[in-house]
Amino acid sequence: MVKKVKNKIFISAILASVLTASCSDAKLYITEPLLVPQSPYAGMTFYVYRPYNMPKDWYVTLDGYPVHKNEDGMWVYGTSEGPNLVPTNYVVGSIVPSMAGITKWVSDVQVSELRRLPNAEMLEVRQKGFTRSQMSGGKNYSTYMPDWTFNPAFMAIGNWKGTVDRMGVLNNPAVPVAWNGASPRVVYVWTGQSWHQVNTGEVRSPVKALRRRYSELRRLVRQSQFKWYSQDMPILAQQAKAWGYYWLGEIQITY
């Protein structure tokens, strides 16, 4: 019996040394994928993990892009500036990162080497009440400029810092919206002629407030005959970033 026990201990020691050596050679920093919520979108979650060479407080999505949870509690993509990563105003889930010029994090840790890797179904972003907007699909719209870019009433929102810190586009009616913070008192909706104010009331929820005023917003947009086109989305995304606002992409409001 003693001999069998000693043999088991010896075999275990060999296995442990082999595993340690292989991990050292590959520079693996094994960590389990972490499921995190995305605060601007109710019900949206996605997976992140940390390679060994990741800067502090930075993670990588399972499709390879660097992300960071900022002081406002939102996960945003990052870009490289020399050896450093710098947060952008692109909220995770609002864009296709490759179309926004965001590059993948270079690491010798492969996603396939992670423990307890979620299956293919789990790897997809789980969303409820939210649809990921596409940037421009790789097409060049440099010669296309929407009418709203020449409208002083629309562009004035770029000077509303302190009143606005994030922008997106409703799915229906398809119009730009903006507000400040996670629990704003007012949501601004572009009706085609002006920024219409929607008070959130006691609930302080942008989505609930917009849903409650759905009929009114539809009527205002119809009266102005404002049209939103898919080509407008990447242009507003860049403009919001230039203004220093978070870009939320397309915001699904179900009625």
mmCIF file of C-alpha atoms in Angstrom:
data_model
loop_
_atom_site.group_PDB
_atom_site.id
_atom_site.type_symbol
_atom_site.label_atom_id
_atom_site.label_comp_id
_atom_site.label_asym_id
_atom_site.label_seq_id
_atom_site.Cartn_x
_atom_site.Cartn_y
_atom_site.Cartn_z
ATOM 1 C CA MET A 1 0.000 0.000 0.000
ATOM 2 C CA VAL A 2 2.816 2.404 0.893
ATOM 3 C CA LYS A 3 4.523 1.687 -2.416
ATOM 4 C CA LYS A 4 1.359 2.472 -4.398
ATOM 5 C CA VAL A 5 0.915 5.753 -2.577
ATOM 6 C CA LYS A 6 4.528 6.746 -3.255
ATOM 7 C CA ASN A 7 4.107 5.915 -6.950
ATOM 8 C CA LYS A 8 1.011 8.104 -7.157
ATOM 9 C CA ILE A 9 2.827 10.995 -5.492
ATOM 10 C CA PHE A 10 5.784 10.597 -7.872
ATOM 11 C CA ILE A 11 3.536 10.548 -10.970
ATOM 12 C CA SER A 12 1.611 13.615 -9.723
ATOM 13 C CA ALA A 13 4.853 15.496 -9.185
ATOM 14 C CA ILE A 14 6.012 14.740 -12.740
ATOM 15 C CA LEU A 15 2.688 15.905 -14.200
ATOM 16 C CA ALA A 16 2.809 19.108 -12.164
ATOM 17 C CA SER A 17 6.332 19.922 -13.313
ATOM 18 C CA VAL A 18 5.421 19.287 -16.980
ATOM 19 C CA LEU A 19 2.362 21.525 -16.769
ATOM 20 C CA THR A 20 4.343 24.268 -15.035
ATOM 21 C CA ALA A 21 7.104 24.141 -17.626
ATOM 22 C CA SER A 22 4.683 24.225 -20.544
ATOM 23 C CA CYS A 23 2.828 27.200 -19.058
ATOM 24 C CA SER A 24 6.106 29.024 -18.450
ATOM 25 C CA ASP A 25 7.297 28.453 -21.999
ATOM 26 C CA ALA A 26 4.013 29.732 -23.467
ATOM 27 C CA LYS A 27 3.793 32.613 -20.978
ATOM 28 C CA LEU A 28 0.208 31.690 -20.208
ATOM 29 C CA TYR A 29 -1.792 33.594 -17.663
ATOM 30 C CA ILE A 30 -4.738 31.262 -17.251
ATOM 31 C CA THR A 31 -7.929 32.969 -16.215
ATOM 32 C CA GLU A 32 -11.563 32.047 -16.539
ATOM 33 C CA PRO A 33 -13.674 34.193 -18.867
ATOM 34 C CA LEU A 34 -15.686 36.701 -16.875
ATOM 35 C CA LEU A 35 -19.289 37.495 -17.795
ATOM 36 C CA VAL A 36 -19.859 41.235 -17.339
ATOM 37 C CA PRO A 37 -22.964 43.417 -17.743
ATOM 38 C CA GLN A 38 -23.038 46.476 -19.991
ATOM 39 C CA SER A 39 -24.815 49.149 -17.964
ATOM 40 C CA PRO A 40 -26.339 51.307 -20.751
ATOM 41 C CA TYR A 41 -28.265 48.348 -22.161
ATOM 42 C CA ALA A 42 -30.652 46.397 -19.936
ATOM 43 C CA GLY A 43 -29.925 42.675 -20.164
ATOM 44 C CA MET A 44 -26.749 42.928 -22.255
ATOM 45 C CA THR A 45 -23.767 40.859 -21.103
ATOM 46 C CA PHE A 46 -20.516 39.765 -22.723
ATOM 47 C CA TYR A 47 -17.332 37.887 -21.824
ATOM 48 C CA VAL A 48 -13.878 39.303 -21.096
ATOM 49 C CA TYR A 49 -10.592 37.786 -19.928
ATOM 50 C CA ARG A 50 -7.117 39.002 -18.887
ATOM 51 C CA PRO A 51 -3.930 37.865 -20.653
ATOM 52 C CA TYR A 52 -0.731 38.006 -18.582
ATOM 53 C CA ASN A 53 0.545 41.128 -20.406
ATOM 54 C CA MET A 54 -2.617 43.208 -20.055
ATOM 55 C CA PRO A 55 -2.270 46.611 -18.331
ATOM 56 C CA LYS A 56 -4.020 47.080 -15.019
ATOM 57 C CA ASP A 57 -7.844 47.373 -15.206
ATOM 58 C CA TRP A 58 -7.868 46.352 -18.870
ATOM 59 C CA TYR A 59 -9.442 43.226 -20.332
ATOM 60 C CA VAL A 60 -9.884 41.623 -23.735
ATOM 61 C CA THR A 61 -13.146 40.560 -25.353
ATOM 62 C CA LEU A 62 -13.344 37.056 -26.731
ATOM 63 C CA ASP A 63 -13.007 38.468 -30.241
ATOM 64 C CA GLY A 64 -9.719 40.094 -29.212
ATOM 65 C CA TYR A 65 -10.412 43.791 -28.554
ATOM 66 C CA PRO A 66 -9.159 45.689 -25.468
ATOM 67 C CA VAL A 67 -11.905 47.008 -23.181
ATOM 68 C CA HIS A 68 -12.022 48.969 -19.942
ATOM 69 C CA LYS A 69 -14.751 49.703 -17.417
ATOM 70 C CA ASN A 70 -14.706 53.479 -16.961
ATOM 71 C CA GLU A 71 -15.685 55.623 -14.006
ATOM 72 C CA ASP A 72 -19.247 55.857 -15.330
ATOM 73 C CA GLY A 73 -19.606 52.088 -15.089
ATOM 74 C CA MET A 74 -19.614 51.533 -18.860
ATOM 75 C CA TRP A 75 -17.342 49.166 -20.772
ATOM 76 C CA VAL A 76 -15.587 51.022 -23.606
ATOM 77 C CA TYR A 77 -13.093 49.997 -26.269
ATOM 78 C CA GLY A 78 -9.472 51.111 -26.073
ATOM 79 C CA THR A 79 -6.863 52.176 -28.597
ATOM 80 C CA SER A 80 -3.078 51.924 -28.407
ATOM 81 C CA GLU A 81 -0.967 55.043 -27.954
ATOM 82 C CA GLY A 82 2.595 53.817 -27.882
ATOM 83 C CA PRO A 83 2.875 51.227 -25.098
ATOM 84 C CA ASN A 84 -0.313 52.465 -23.427
ATOM 85 C CA LEU A 85 -3.998 51.769 -23.883
ATOM 86 C CA VAL A 86 -6.354 54.757 -23.920
ATOM 87 C CA PRO A 87 -10.133 54.492 -23.470
ATOM 88 C CA THR A 88 -12.351 55.657 -26.326
ATOM 89 C CA ASN A 89 -15.924 56.916 -26.189
ATOM 90 C CA TYR A 90 -17.149 53.887 -28.127
ATOM 91 C CA VAL A 91 -19.290 51.829 -25.775
ATOM 92 C CA VAL A 92 -18.935 48.061 -26.202
ATOM 93 C CA GLY A 93 -21.917 46.890 -28.235
ATOM 94 C CA SER A 94 -22.445 50.165 -30.084
ATOM 95 C CA ILE A 95 -20.130 49.547 -33.034
ATOM 96 C CA VAL A 96 -18.198 46.963 -34.979
ATOM 97 C CA PRO A 97 -14.743 47.823 -33.535
ATOM 98 C CA SER A 98 -12.774 46.975 -36.671
ATOM 99 C CA MET A 99 -14.877 49.469 -38.639
ATOM 100 C CA ALA A 100 -14.088 52.188 -36.087
ATOM 101 C CA GLY A 101 -10.326 51.775 -36.457
ATOM 102 C CA ILE A 102 -9.896 49.839 -33.203
ATOM 103 C CA THR A 103 -7.225 47.136 -33.403
ATOM 104 C CA LYS A 104 -7.040 43.863 -31.550
ATOM 105 C CA TRP A 105 -4.789 43.373 -28.544
ATOM 106 C CA VAL A 106 -1.609 41.498 -29.461
ATOM 107 C CA SER A 107 -0.979 38.633 -27.056
ATOM 108 C CA ASP A 108 0.475 35.143 -27.195
ATOM 109 C CA VAL A 109 -2.391 33.900 -25.050
ATOM 110 C CA GLN A 110 -4.957 32.282 -27.277
ATOM 111 C CA VAL A 111 -8.634 32.248 -26.387
ATOM 112 C CA SER A 112 -8.709 28.506 -27.044
ATOM 113 C CA GLU A 113 -6.282 28.028 -24.114
ATOM 114 C CA LEU A 114 -8.629 29.503 -21.538
ATOM 115 C CA ARG A 115 -10.219 27.244 -18.988
ATOM 116 C CA ARG A 116 -13.969 26.653 -19.048
ATOM 117 C CA LEU A 117 -14.316 28.413 -22.364
ATOM 118 C CA PRO A 118 -18.027 29.114 -22.997
ATOM 119 C CA ASN A 119 -19.557 27.330 -25.947
ATOM 120 C CA ALA A 120 -20.313 29.106 -29.213
ATOM 121 C CA GLU A 121 -23.772 30.113 -28.113
ATOM 122 C CA MET A 122 -22.426 31.702 -24.920
ATOM 123 C CA LEU A 123 -19.725 33.625 -26.774
ATOM 124 C CA GLU A 124 -22.272 35.776 -28.567
ATOM 125 C CA VAL A 125 -23.267 39.003 -26.876
ATOM 126 C CA ARG A 126 -26.487 38.370 -25.032
ATOM 127 C CA GLN A 127 -28.818 41.227 -25.559
ATOM 128 C CA LYS A 128 -32.311 42.127 -24.546
ATOM 129 C CA GLY A 129 -33.887 45.219 -26.018
ATOM 130 C CA PHE A 130 -30.707 46.102 -27.899
ATOM 131 C CA THR A 131 -29.394 45.593 -31.423
ATOM 132 C CA ARG A 132 -25.768 46.166 -32.316
ATOM 133 C CA SER A 133 -25.502 48.825 -34.951
ATOM 134 C CA GLN A 134 -23.097 48.325 -37.827
ATOM 135 C CA MET A 135 -20.691 51.074 -38.743
ATOM 136 C CA SER A 136 -20.376 51.537 -42.487
ATOM 137 C CA GLY A 137 -19.856 47.956 -43.583
ATOM 138 C CA GLY A 138 -16.484 48.877 -45.018
ATOM 139 C CA LYS A 139 -17.993 51.273 -47.554
ATOM 140 C CA ASN A 140 -16.675 54.759 -48.095
ATOM 141 C CA TYR A 141 -19.172 57.522 -47.427
ATOM 142 C CA SER A 142 -16.630 60.332 -47.360
ATOM 143 C CA THR A 143 -18.571 62.272 -50.026
ATOM 144 C CA TYR A 144 -21.902 61.890 -48.254
ATOM 145 C CA MET A 145 -22.830 64.467 -45.637
ATOM 146 C CA PRO A 146 -26.296 64.360 -44.043
ATOM 147 C CA ASP A 147 -28.405 67.524 -43.876
ATOM 148 C CA TRP A 148 -28.237 67.570 -40.086
ATOM 149 C CA THR A 149 -24.463 68.193 -40.220
ATOM 150 C CA PHE A 150 -25.231 71.615 -41.737
ATOM 151 C CA ASN A 151 -28.055 72.380 -39.313
ATOM 152 C CA PRO A 152 -26.957 74.752 -36.497
ATOM 153 C CA ALA A 153 -29.889 73.653 -34.346
ATOM 154 C CA PHE A 154 -28.711 70.024 -34.468
ATOM 155 C CA MET A 155 -24.992 70.744 -34.134
ATOM 156 C CA ALA A 156 -25.581 72.986 -31.111
ATOM 157 C CA ILE A 157 -25.809 69.877 -28.924
ATOM 158 C CA GLY A 158 -22.045 69.562 -29.240
ATOM 159 C CA ASN A 159 -21.770 72.500 -26.836
ATOM 160 C CA TRP A 160 -24.066 71.001 -24.201
ATOM 161 C CA LYS A 161 -21.358 69.367 -22.125
ATOM 162 C CA GLY A 162 -22.573 68.979 -18.578
ATOM 163 C CA THR A 163 -26.090 68.524 -19.941
ATOM 164 C CA VAL A 164 -25.220 65.689 -22.345
ATOM 165 C CA ASP A 165 -22.530 63.017 -22.154
ATOM 166 C CA ARG A 166 -23.872 60.237 -24.408
ATOM 167 C CA MET A 167 -25.651 59.859 -27.741
ATOM 168 C CA GLY A 168 -27.386 57.141 -29.725
ATOM 169 C CA VAL A 169 -30.161 56.558 -32.240
ATOM 170 C CA LEU A 170 -33.607 55.148 -31.523
ATOM 171 C CA ASN A 171 -34.750 52.243 -33.633
ATOM 172 C CA ASN A 172 -38.316 53.579 -33.990
ATOM 173 C CA PRO A 173 -38.757 56.369 -34.749
ATOM 174 C CA ALA A 174 -35.209 56.424 -36.131
ATOM 175 C CA VAL A 175 -33.921 59.666 -34.608
ATOM 176 C CA PRO A 176 -30.833 60.728 -32.627
ATOM 177 C CA VAL A 177 -31.192 60.970 -28.854
ATOM 178 C CA ALA A 178 -28.894 62.246 -26.111
ATOM 179 C CA TRP A 179 -28.829 62.520 -22.332
ATOM 180 C CA ASN A 180 -26.518 62.845 -19.360
ATOM 181 C CA GLY A 181 -25.577 60.092 -16.932
ATOM 182 C CA ALA A 182 -27.209 56.777 -16.144
ATOM 183 C CA SER A 183 -30.303 58.335 -14.563
ATOM 184 C CA PRO A 184 -30.989 61.580 -16.433
ATOM 185 C CA ARG A 185 -33.761 64.023 -15.677
ATOM 186 C CA VAL A 186 -34.141 64.901 -19.370
ATOM 187 C CA VAL A 187 -33.672 63.036 -22.662
ATOM 188 C CA TYR A 188 -33.143 65.105 -25.799
ATOM 189 C CA VAL A 189 -34.736 63.785 -28.998
ATOM 190 C CA TRP A 190 -34.019 65.239 -32.425
ATOM 191 C CA THR A 191 -37.375 65.617 -34.190
ATOM 192 C CA GLY A 192 -35.988 67.014 -37.426
ATOM 193 C CA GLN A 193 -36.370 70.660 -36.426
ATOM 194 C CA SER A 194 -35.243 70.898 -32.808
ATOM 195 C CA TRP A 195 -34.057 68.942 -29.786
ATOM 196 C CA HIS A 196 -37.284 67.981 -28.036
ATOM 197 C CA GLN A 197 -37.040 67.475 -24.268
ATOM 198 C CA VAL A 198 -38.541 64.375 -22.675
ATOM 199 C CA ASN A 199 -38.675 64.440 -18.887
ATOM 200 C CA THR A 200 -37.967 61.088 -17.260
ATOM 201 C CA GLY A 201 -39.982 61.839 -14.123
ATOM 202 C CA GLU A 202 -39.523 59.784 -10.991
ATOM 203 C CA VAL A 203 -38.378 56.652 -12.841
ATOM 204 C CA ARG A 204 -35.289 58.469 -14.232
ATOM 205 C CA SER A 205 -35.066 55.873 -17.002
ATOM 206 C CA PRO A 206 -34.360 57.082 -20.582
ATOM 207 C CA VAL A 207 -35.833 53.940 -22.149
ATOM 208 C CA LYS A 208 -39.042 54.049 -20.123
ATOM 209 C CA ALA A 209 -39.458 57.775 -20.708
ATOM 210 C CA LEU A 210 -39.033 57.392 -24.479
ATOM 211 C CA ARG A 211 -41.421 54.454 -24.570
ATOM 212 C CA ARG A 212 -44.004 56.486 -22.670
ATOM 213 C CA ARG A 213 -43.782 59.351 -25.197
ATOM 214 C CA TYR A 214 -43.685 57.122 -28.269
ATOM 215 C CA SER A 215 -46.864 58.437 -29.928
ATOM 216 C CA GLU A 216 -45.866 62.061 -29.433
ATOM 217 C CA LEU A 217 -42.380 61.496 -30.845
ATOM 218 C CA ARG A 218 -43.751 59.685 -33.881
ATOM 219 C CA ARG A 219 -46.091 62.597 -34.556
ATOM 220 C CA LEU A 220 -43.329 65.220 -34.264
ATOM 221 C CA VAL A 221 -40.973 63.323 -36.576
ATOM 222 C CA ARG A 222 -43.760 62.738 -39.094
ATOM 223 C CA GLN A 223 -44.601 66.432 -39.136
ATOM 224 C CA SER A 224 -41.000 67.422 -39.815
ATOM 225 C CA GLN A 225 -40.590 64.661 -42.437
ATOM 226 C CA PHE A 226 -37.168 63.869 -41.002
ATOM 227 C CA LYS A 227 -35.469 60.804 -42.480
ATOM 228 C CA TRP A 228 -32.616 58.890 -40.884
ATOM 229 C CA TYR A 229 -30.440 56.736 -43.149
ATOM 230 C CA SER A 230 -28.042 53.911 -42.379
ATOM 231 C CA GLN A 231 -25.206 56.002 -43.838
ATOM 232 C CA ASP A 232 -25.831 58.586 -41.108
ATOM 233 C CA MET A 233 -24.907 56.202 -38.291
ATOM 234 C CA PRO A 234 -21.091 56.134 -38.692
ATOM 235 C CA ILE A 235 -21.022 59.889 -39.291
ATOM 236 C CA LEU A 236 -22.879 60.636 -36.057
ATOM 237 C CA ALA A 237 -20.694 58.102 -34.221
ATOM 238 C CA GLN A 238 -17.585 60.011 -35.273
ATOM 239 C CA GLN A 239 -19.204 63.345 -34.464
ATOM 240 C CA ALA A 240 -20.255 62.202 -30.981
ATOM 241 C CA LYS A 241 -16.701 61.028 -30.365
ATOM 242 C CA ALA A 242 -15.335 64.388 -31.542
ATOM 243 C CA TRP A 243 -17.657 66.142 -29.097
ATOM 244 C CA GLY A 244 -16.395 63.917 -26.284
ATOM 245 C CA TYR A 245 -19.701 62.059 -25.835
ATOM 246 C CA TYR A 246 -20.115 58.329 -25.351
ATOM 247 C CA TRP A 247 -21.548 56.622 -28.417
ATOM 248 C CA LEU A 248 -24.341 54.134 -27.600
ATOM 249 C CA GLY A 249 -25.220 53.098 -31.153
ATOM 250 C CA GLU A 250 -28.732 51.919 -31.950
ATOM 251 C CA ILE A 251 -31.081 51.792 -28.973
ATOM 252 C CA GLN A 252 -33.969 49.379 -29.238
ATOM 253 C CA ILE A 253 -37.224 50.556 -27.699
ATOM 254 C CA THR A 254 -39.950 47.892 -27.703
ATOM 255 C CA TYR A 255 -43.575 48.966 -27.526
#
